[in-house]
PDB file of C-alpha atoms in Angstrom:
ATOM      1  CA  UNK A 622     -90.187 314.456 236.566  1.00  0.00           C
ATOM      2  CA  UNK A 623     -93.529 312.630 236.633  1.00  0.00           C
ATOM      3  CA  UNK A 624     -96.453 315.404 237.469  1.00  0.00           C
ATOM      4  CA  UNK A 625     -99.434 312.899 237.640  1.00  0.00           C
ATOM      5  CA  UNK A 626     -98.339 309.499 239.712  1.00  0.00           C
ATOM      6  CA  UNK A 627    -100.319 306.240 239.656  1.00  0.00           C
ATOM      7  CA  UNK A 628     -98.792 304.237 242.195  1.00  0.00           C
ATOM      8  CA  UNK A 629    -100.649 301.124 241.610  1.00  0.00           C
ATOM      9  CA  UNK A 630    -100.054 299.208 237.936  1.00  0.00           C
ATOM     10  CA  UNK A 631    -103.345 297.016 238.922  1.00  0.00           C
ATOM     11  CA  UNK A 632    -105.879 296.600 240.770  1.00  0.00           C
ATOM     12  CA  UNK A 633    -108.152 293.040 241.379  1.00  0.00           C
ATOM     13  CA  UNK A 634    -111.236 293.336 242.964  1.00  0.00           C
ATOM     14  CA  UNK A 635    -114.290 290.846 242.544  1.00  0.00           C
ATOM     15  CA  UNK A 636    -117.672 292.001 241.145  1.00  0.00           C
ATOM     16  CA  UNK A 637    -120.002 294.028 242.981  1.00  0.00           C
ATOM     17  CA  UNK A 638    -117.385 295.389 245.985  1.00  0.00           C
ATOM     18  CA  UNK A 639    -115.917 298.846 245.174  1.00  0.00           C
ATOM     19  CA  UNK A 640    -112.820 299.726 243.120  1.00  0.00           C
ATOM     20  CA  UNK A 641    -110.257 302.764 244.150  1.00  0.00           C
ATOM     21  CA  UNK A 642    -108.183 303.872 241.673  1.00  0.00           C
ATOM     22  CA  UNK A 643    -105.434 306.846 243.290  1.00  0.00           C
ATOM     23  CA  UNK A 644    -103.604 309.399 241.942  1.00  0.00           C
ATOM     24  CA  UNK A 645    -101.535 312.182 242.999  1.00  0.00           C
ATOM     25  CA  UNK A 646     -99.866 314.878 241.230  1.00  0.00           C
ATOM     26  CA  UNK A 647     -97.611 317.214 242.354  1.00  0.00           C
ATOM     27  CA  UNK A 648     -98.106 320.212 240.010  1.00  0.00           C
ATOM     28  CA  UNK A 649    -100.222 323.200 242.222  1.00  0.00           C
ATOM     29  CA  UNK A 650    -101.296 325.033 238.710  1.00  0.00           C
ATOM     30  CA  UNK A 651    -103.738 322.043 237.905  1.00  0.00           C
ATOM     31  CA  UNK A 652    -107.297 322.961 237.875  1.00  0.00           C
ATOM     32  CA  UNK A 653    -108.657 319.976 236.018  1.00  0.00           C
ATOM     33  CA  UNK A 654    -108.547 316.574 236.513  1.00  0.00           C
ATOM     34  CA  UNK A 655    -110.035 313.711 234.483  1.00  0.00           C
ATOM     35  CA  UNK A 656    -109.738 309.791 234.141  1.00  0.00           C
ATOM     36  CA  UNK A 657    -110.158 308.021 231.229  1.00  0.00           C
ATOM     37  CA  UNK A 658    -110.696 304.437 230.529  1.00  0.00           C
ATOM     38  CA  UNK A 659    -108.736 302.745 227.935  1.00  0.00           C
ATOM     39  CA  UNK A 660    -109.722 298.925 226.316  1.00  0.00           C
ATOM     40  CA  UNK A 661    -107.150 297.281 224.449  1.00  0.00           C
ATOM     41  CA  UNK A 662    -106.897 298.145 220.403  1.00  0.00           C
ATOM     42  CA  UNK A 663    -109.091 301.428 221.685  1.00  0.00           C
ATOM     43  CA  UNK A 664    -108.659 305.110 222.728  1.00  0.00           C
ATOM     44  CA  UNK A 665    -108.880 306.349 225.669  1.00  0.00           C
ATOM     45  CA  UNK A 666    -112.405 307.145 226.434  1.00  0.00           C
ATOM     46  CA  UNK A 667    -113.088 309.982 228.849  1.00  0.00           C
ATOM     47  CA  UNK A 668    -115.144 308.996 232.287  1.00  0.00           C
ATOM     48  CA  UNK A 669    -115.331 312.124 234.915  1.00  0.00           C
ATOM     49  CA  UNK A 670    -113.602 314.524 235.410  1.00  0.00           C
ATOM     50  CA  UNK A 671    -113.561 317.595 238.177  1.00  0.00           C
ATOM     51  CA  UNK A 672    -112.904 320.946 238.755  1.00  0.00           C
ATOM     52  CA  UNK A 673    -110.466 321.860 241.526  1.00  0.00           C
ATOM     53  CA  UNK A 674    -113.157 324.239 242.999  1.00  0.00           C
ATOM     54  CA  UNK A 675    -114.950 321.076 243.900  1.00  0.00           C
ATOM     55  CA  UNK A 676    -113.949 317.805 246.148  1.00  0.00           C
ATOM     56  CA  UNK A 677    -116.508 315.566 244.751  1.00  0.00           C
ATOM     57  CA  UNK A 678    -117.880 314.628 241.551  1.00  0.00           C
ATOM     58  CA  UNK A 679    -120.365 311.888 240.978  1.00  0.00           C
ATOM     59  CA  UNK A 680    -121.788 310.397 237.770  1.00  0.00           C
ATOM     60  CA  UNK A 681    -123.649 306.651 237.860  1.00  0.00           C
ATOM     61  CA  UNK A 682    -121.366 304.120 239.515  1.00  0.00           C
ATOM     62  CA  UNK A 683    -118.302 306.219 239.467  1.00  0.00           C
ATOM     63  CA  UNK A 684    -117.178 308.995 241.876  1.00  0.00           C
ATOM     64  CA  UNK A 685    -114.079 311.084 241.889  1.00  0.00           C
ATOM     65  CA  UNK A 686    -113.127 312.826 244.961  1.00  0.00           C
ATOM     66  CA  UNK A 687    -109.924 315.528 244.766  1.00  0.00           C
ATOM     67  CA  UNK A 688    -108.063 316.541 248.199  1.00  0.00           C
ATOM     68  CA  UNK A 689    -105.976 319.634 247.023  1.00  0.00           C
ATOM     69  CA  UNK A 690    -104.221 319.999 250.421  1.00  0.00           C
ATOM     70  CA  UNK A 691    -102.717 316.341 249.414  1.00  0.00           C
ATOM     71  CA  UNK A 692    -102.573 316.658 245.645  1.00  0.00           C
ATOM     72  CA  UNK A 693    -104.295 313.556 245.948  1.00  0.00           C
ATOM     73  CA  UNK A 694    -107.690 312.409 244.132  1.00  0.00           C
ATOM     74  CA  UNK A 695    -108.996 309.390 243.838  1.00  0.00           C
ATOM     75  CA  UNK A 696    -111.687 306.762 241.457  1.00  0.00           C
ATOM     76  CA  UNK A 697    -114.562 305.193 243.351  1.00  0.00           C
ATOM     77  CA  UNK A 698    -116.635 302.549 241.308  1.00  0.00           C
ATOM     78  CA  UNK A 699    -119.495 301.150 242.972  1.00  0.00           C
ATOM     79  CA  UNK A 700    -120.370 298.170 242.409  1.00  0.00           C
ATOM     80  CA  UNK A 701    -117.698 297.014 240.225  1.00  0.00           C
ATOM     81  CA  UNK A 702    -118.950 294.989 237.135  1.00  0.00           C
ATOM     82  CA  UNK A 703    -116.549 293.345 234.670  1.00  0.00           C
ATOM     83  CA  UNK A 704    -116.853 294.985 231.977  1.00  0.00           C
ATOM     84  CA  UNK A 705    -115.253 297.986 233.540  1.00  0.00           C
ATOM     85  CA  UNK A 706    -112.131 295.779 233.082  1.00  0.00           C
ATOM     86  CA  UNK A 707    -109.400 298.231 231.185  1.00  0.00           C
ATOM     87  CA  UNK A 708    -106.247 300.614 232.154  1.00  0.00           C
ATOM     88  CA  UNK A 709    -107.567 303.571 234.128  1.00  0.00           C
ATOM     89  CA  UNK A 710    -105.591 306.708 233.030  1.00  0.00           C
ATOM     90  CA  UNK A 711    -105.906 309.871 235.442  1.00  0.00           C
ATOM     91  CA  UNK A 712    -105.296 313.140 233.777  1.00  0.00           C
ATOM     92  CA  UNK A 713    -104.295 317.056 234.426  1.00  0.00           C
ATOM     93  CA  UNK A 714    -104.755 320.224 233.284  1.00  0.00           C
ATOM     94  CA  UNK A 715    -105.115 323.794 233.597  1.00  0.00           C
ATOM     95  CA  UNK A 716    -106.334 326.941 232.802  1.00  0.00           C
ATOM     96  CA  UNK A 717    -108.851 325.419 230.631  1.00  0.00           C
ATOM     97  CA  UNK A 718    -105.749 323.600 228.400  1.00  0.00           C
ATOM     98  CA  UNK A 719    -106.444 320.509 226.562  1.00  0.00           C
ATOM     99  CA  UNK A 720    -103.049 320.099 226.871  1.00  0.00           C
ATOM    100  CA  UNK A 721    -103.236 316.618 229.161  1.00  0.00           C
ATOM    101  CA  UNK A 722    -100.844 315.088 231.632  1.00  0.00           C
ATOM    102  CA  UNK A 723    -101.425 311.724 231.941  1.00  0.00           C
ATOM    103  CA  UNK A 724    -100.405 309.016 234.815  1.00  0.00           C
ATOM    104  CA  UNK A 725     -99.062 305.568 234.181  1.00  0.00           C
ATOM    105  CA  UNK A 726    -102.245 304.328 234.121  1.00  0.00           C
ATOM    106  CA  UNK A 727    -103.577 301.435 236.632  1.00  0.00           C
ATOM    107  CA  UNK A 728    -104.937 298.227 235.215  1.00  0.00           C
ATOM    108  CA  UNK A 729    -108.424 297.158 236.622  1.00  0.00           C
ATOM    109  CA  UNK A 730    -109.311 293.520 236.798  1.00  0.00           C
ATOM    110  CA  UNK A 731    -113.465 292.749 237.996  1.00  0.00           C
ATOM    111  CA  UNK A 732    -113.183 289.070 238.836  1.00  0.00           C
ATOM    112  CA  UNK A 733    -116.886 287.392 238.142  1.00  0.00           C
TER     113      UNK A 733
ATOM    114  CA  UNK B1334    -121.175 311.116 214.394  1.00  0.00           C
ATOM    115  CA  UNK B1335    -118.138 310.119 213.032  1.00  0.00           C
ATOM    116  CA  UNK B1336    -115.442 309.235 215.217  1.00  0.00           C
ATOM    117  CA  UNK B1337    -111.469 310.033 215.424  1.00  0.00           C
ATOM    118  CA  UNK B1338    -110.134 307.489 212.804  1.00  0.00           C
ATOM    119  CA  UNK B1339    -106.118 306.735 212.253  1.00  0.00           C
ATOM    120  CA  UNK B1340    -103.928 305.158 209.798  1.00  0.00           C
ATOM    121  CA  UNK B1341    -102.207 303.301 209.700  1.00  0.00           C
ATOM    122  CA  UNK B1342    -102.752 301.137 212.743  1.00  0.00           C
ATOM    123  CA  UNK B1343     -99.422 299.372 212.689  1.00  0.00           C
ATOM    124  CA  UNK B1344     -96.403 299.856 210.881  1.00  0.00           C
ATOM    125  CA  UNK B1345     -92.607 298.858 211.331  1.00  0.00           C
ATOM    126  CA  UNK B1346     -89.478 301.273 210.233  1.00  0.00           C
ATOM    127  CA  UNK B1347     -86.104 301.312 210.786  1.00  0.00           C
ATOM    128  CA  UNK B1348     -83.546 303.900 212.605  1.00  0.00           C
ATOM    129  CA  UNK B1349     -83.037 307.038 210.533  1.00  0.00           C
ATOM    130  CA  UNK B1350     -86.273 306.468 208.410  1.00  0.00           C
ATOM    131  CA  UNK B1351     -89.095 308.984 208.217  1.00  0.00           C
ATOM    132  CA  UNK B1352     -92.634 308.038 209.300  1.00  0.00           C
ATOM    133  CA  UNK B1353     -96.642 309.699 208.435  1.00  0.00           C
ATOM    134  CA  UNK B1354     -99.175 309.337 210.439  1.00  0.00           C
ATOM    135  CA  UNK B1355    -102.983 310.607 209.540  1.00  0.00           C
ATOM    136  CA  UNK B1356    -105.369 311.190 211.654  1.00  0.00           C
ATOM    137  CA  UNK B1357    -109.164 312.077 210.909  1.00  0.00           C
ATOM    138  CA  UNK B1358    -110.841 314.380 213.368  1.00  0.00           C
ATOM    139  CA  UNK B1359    -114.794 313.964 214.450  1.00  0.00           C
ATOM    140  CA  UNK B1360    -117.311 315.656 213.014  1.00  0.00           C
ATOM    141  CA  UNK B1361    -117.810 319.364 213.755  1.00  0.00           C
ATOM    142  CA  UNK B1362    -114.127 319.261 215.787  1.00  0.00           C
ATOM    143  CA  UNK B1363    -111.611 321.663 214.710  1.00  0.00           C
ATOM    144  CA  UNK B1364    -108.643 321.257 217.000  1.00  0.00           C
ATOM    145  CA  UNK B1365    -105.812 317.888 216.802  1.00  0.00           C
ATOM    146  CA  UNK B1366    -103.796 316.997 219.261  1.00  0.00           C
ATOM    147  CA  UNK B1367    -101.007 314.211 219.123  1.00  0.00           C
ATOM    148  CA  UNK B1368    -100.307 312.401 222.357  1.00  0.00           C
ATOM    149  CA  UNK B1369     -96.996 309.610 222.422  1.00  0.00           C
ATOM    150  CA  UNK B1370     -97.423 306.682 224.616  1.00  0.00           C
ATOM    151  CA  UNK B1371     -94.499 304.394 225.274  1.00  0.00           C
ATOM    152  CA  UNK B1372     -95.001 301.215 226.693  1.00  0.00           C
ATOM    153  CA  UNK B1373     -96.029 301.266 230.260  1.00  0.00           C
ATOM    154  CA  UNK B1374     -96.291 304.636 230.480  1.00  0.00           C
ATOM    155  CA  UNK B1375     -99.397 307.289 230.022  1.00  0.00           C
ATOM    156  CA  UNK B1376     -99.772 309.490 226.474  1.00  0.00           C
ATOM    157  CA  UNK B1377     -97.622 312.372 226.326  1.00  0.00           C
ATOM    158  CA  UNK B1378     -98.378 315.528 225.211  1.00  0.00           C
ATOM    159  CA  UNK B1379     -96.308 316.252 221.650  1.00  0.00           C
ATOM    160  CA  UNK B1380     -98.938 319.304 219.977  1.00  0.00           C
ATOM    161  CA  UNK B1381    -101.784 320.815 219.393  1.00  0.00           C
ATOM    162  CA  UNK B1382    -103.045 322.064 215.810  1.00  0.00           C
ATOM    163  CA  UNK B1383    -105.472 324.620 215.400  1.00  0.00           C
ATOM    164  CA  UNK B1384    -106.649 326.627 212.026  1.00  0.00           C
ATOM    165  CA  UNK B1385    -103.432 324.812 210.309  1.00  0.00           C
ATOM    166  CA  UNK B1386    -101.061 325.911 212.620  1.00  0.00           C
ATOM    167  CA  UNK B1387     -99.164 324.713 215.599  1.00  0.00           C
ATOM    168  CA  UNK B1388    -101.063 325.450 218.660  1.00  0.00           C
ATOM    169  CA  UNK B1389     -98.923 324.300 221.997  1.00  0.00           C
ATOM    170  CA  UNK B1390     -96.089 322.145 222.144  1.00  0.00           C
ATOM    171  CA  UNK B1391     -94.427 319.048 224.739  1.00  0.00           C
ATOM    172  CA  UNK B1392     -91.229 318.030 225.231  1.00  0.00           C
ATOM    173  CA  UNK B1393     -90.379 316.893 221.970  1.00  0.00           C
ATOM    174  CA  UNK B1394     -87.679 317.693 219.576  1.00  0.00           C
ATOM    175  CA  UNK B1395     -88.543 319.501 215.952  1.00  0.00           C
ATOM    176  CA  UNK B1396     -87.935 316.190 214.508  1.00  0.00           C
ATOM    177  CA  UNK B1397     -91.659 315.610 215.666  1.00  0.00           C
ATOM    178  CA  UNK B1398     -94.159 318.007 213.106  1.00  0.00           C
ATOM    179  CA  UNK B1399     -97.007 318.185 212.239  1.00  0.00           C
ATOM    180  CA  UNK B1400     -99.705 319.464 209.402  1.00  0.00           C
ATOM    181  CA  UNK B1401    -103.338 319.919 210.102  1.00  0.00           C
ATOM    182  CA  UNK B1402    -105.781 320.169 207.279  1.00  0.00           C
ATOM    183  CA  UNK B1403    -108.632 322.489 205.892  1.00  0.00           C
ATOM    184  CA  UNK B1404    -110.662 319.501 206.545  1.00  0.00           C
ATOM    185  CA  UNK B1405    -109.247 319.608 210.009  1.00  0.00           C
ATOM    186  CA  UNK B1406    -107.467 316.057 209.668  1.00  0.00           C
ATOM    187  CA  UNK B1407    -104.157 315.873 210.274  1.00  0.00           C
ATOM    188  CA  UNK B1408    -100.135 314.523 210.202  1.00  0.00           C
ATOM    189  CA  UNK B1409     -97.641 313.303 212.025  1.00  0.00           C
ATOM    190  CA  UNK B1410     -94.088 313.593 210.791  1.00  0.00           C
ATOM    191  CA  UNK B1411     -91.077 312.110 212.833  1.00  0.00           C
ATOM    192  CA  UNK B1412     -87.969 312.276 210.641  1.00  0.00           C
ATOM    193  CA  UNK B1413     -84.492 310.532 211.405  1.00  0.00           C
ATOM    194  CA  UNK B1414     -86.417 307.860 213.642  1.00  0.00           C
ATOM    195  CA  UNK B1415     -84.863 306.488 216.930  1.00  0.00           C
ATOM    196  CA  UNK B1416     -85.176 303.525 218.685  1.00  0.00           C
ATOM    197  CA  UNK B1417     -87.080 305.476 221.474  1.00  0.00           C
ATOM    198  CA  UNK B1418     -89.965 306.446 219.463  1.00  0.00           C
ATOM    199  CA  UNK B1419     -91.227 303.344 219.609  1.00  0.00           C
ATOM    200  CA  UNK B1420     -94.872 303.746 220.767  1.00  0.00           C
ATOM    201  CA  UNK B1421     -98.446 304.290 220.206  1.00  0.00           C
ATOM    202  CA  UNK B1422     -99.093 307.453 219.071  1.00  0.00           C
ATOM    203  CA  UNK B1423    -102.557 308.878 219.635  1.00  0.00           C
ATOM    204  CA  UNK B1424    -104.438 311.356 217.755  1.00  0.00           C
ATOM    205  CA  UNK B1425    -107.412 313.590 219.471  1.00  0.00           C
ATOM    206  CA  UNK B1426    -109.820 315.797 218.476  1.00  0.00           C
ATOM    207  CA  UNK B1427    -111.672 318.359 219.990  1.00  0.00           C
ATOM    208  CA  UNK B1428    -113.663 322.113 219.629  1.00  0.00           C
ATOM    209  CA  UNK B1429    -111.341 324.679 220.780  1.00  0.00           C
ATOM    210  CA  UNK B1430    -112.460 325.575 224.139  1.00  0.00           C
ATOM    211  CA  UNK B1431    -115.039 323.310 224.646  1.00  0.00           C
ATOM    212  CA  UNK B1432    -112.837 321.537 227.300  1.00  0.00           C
ATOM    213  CA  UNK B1433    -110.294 319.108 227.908  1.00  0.00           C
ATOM    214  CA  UNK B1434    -113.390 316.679 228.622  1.00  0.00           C
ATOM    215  CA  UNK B1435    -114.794 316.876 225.070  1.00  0.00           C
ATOM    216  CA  UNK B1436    -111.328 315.487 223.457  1.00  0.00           C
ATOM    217  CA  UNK B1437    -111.882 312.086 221.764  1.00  0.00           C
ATOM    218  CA  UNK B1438    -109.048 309.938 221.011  1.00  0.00           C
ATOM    219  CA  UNK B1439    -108.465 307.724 218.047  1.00  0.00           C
ATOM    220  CA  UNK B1440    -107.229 304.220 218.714  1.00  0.00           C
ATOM    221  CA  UNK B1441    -103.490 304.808 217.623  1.00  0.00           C
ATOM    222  CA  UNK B1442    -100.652 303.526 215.311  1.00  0.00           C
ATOM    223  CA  UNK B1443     -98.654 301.791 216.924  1.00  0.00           C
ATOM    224  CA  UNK B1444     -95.269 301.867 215.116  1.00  0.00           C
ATOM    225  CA  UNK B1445     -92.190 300.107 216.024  1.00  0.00           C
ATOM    226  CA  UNK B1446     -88.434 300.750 215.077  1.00  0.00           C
ATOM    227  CA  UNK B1447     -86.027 298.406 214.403  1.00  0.00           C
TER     228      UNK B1447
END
C-alpha cells in the first residue's frame, strides 16, 4: 500500500511558465513533508520541505503548499529554468522521524 | 565539508550470493540510514544506524543488515541475494535529531542480480 502517491511520471513545461509537481498521501500521522530533487548518477538533494502546522512554505522560485483536509500538497516553481530538469521525489514523515516515505517520483522536463 | 560517499557504485552478483556495501557519512553526522530504490519507484526505507546499533527498521527481511562504524561509516549486508533486490541502494547521513531535512544522500550502488 503506497502512502505517498505521485500521480504524474513527468511533467513538460517550457522555460519561464510555472511547474506543479502533486502529491498526495494518505497516511494522517504525517507531520513532515519534503521534496527532493534527484539528477541522474546523483542523490537526492533536499529542496523544501513543511510542517503540517503550516499550508505554505516558500523559498526562492519554489513554493510548497500542503492541504491536510485533502492529504494533498503540491510543488510550485516559478519561473521554470532548465536546469531544474531532474525526478522530483516528495517525501513523509513524522514525529520528527528521519525515517522517509518517498513517492514515485515525477520527472521534470524545462523545454528552452 | 565532506560529502556522503559510496562504494562501490556498480556491481553485478548472482542469486544466492552475498553483497557489501560502504557508505561514508559527512562530516560531523552521526546517524546512517539505507534507503532501496527499485526501478521506477521512490527509495525505501530499510534502517537506521545510530551509536553502532540498529536504530528503526522497514519492511525488509533480516537478510538485509547492517554495521555502522566508530567512524560513523557504515555497511550494507544482503545475504542469499534475489532477483528482486535489484536496485539502487542509497546511503544517508544525518545528526540525530537535527531533522529529516538535514539528511544528505550519497549517490548509490547500483547493483544488479543475475
Amino acid at each position: 500500500d503506497q502512502q505517498v502517491k505521485q500521480n504524474s511520471p513527468s511533467l513538460s513545461v517550457q522555460e519561464g511558465r510555472i511547474s506543479i509537481l502533486n502529491c498526495d498521501y494518505t497516511n494522517s500521522m504525517f507531520d513532515y513533508f519534503l521534496w527532493y530533487k534527484k539528477y541522474p548518477a546523483e542523490g537526492p538533494t533536499f529542496l523544501i520541505s513543511i510542517s503540517s502546522i503550516k499550508d505554505k512554505n516558500e523559498d526562492g522560485r519554489f513554493t510548497v503548499f500542503l492541504n491536510k483536509s485533502a492529504k494533498h500538497l503540491s510543488l510550485h516553481i516559478v519561473p521554470s529554468q532548465p536546469g531544474d530538469s531532474a525526478v522530483y521525489f516528495c517525501a513523509a514523515s513524522q514525529g520528527g522521524s528521519e525515517k522517509l516515505v518517498f513517492g514515485k517520483g515525477t520527472k521534470l522536463t524545462v523545454n528552452p | 565539508e565532506t560529502g556522503v560517499t559510496q562504494s562501490p557504485t556498480h556491481l553485478i552478483k548472482t542469486r544466492g550470493q552475498q553483497v557489501t556495501l560502504r557508505c561514508s557519512s559527512q562530516s560531523g553526522h552521526n546517524t546512517v540510514s539505507w534507503y532501496q530504490q527499485a526501478l521506477g519507484q521512490g527509495p525505501q526505507f530499510i534502517f537506521q544506524y545510530y551509536r553502532e546499533e540498529e536504530n528503526g527498521r522497514g519492511n525488509f527481511p533480516p537478510r538485509f543488515s547492517g554495521l555502522q562504524f566508530p567512524n560513523y561509516s557504515s555497511e550494507l549486508n544482503v545475504n542469499a541475494l534475489e532477483l528482486d533486490d535489484s536496485a539502487l541502494y542509497l546511503c544517508a547521513s544525518s545528526r540525530l535529531g537535527g531533522g529529516a531535512n538535514v539528511l544528505s544522500f550519497g549517490a548509490g550502488s547500483r547493483l544488479t542480480v543475475l
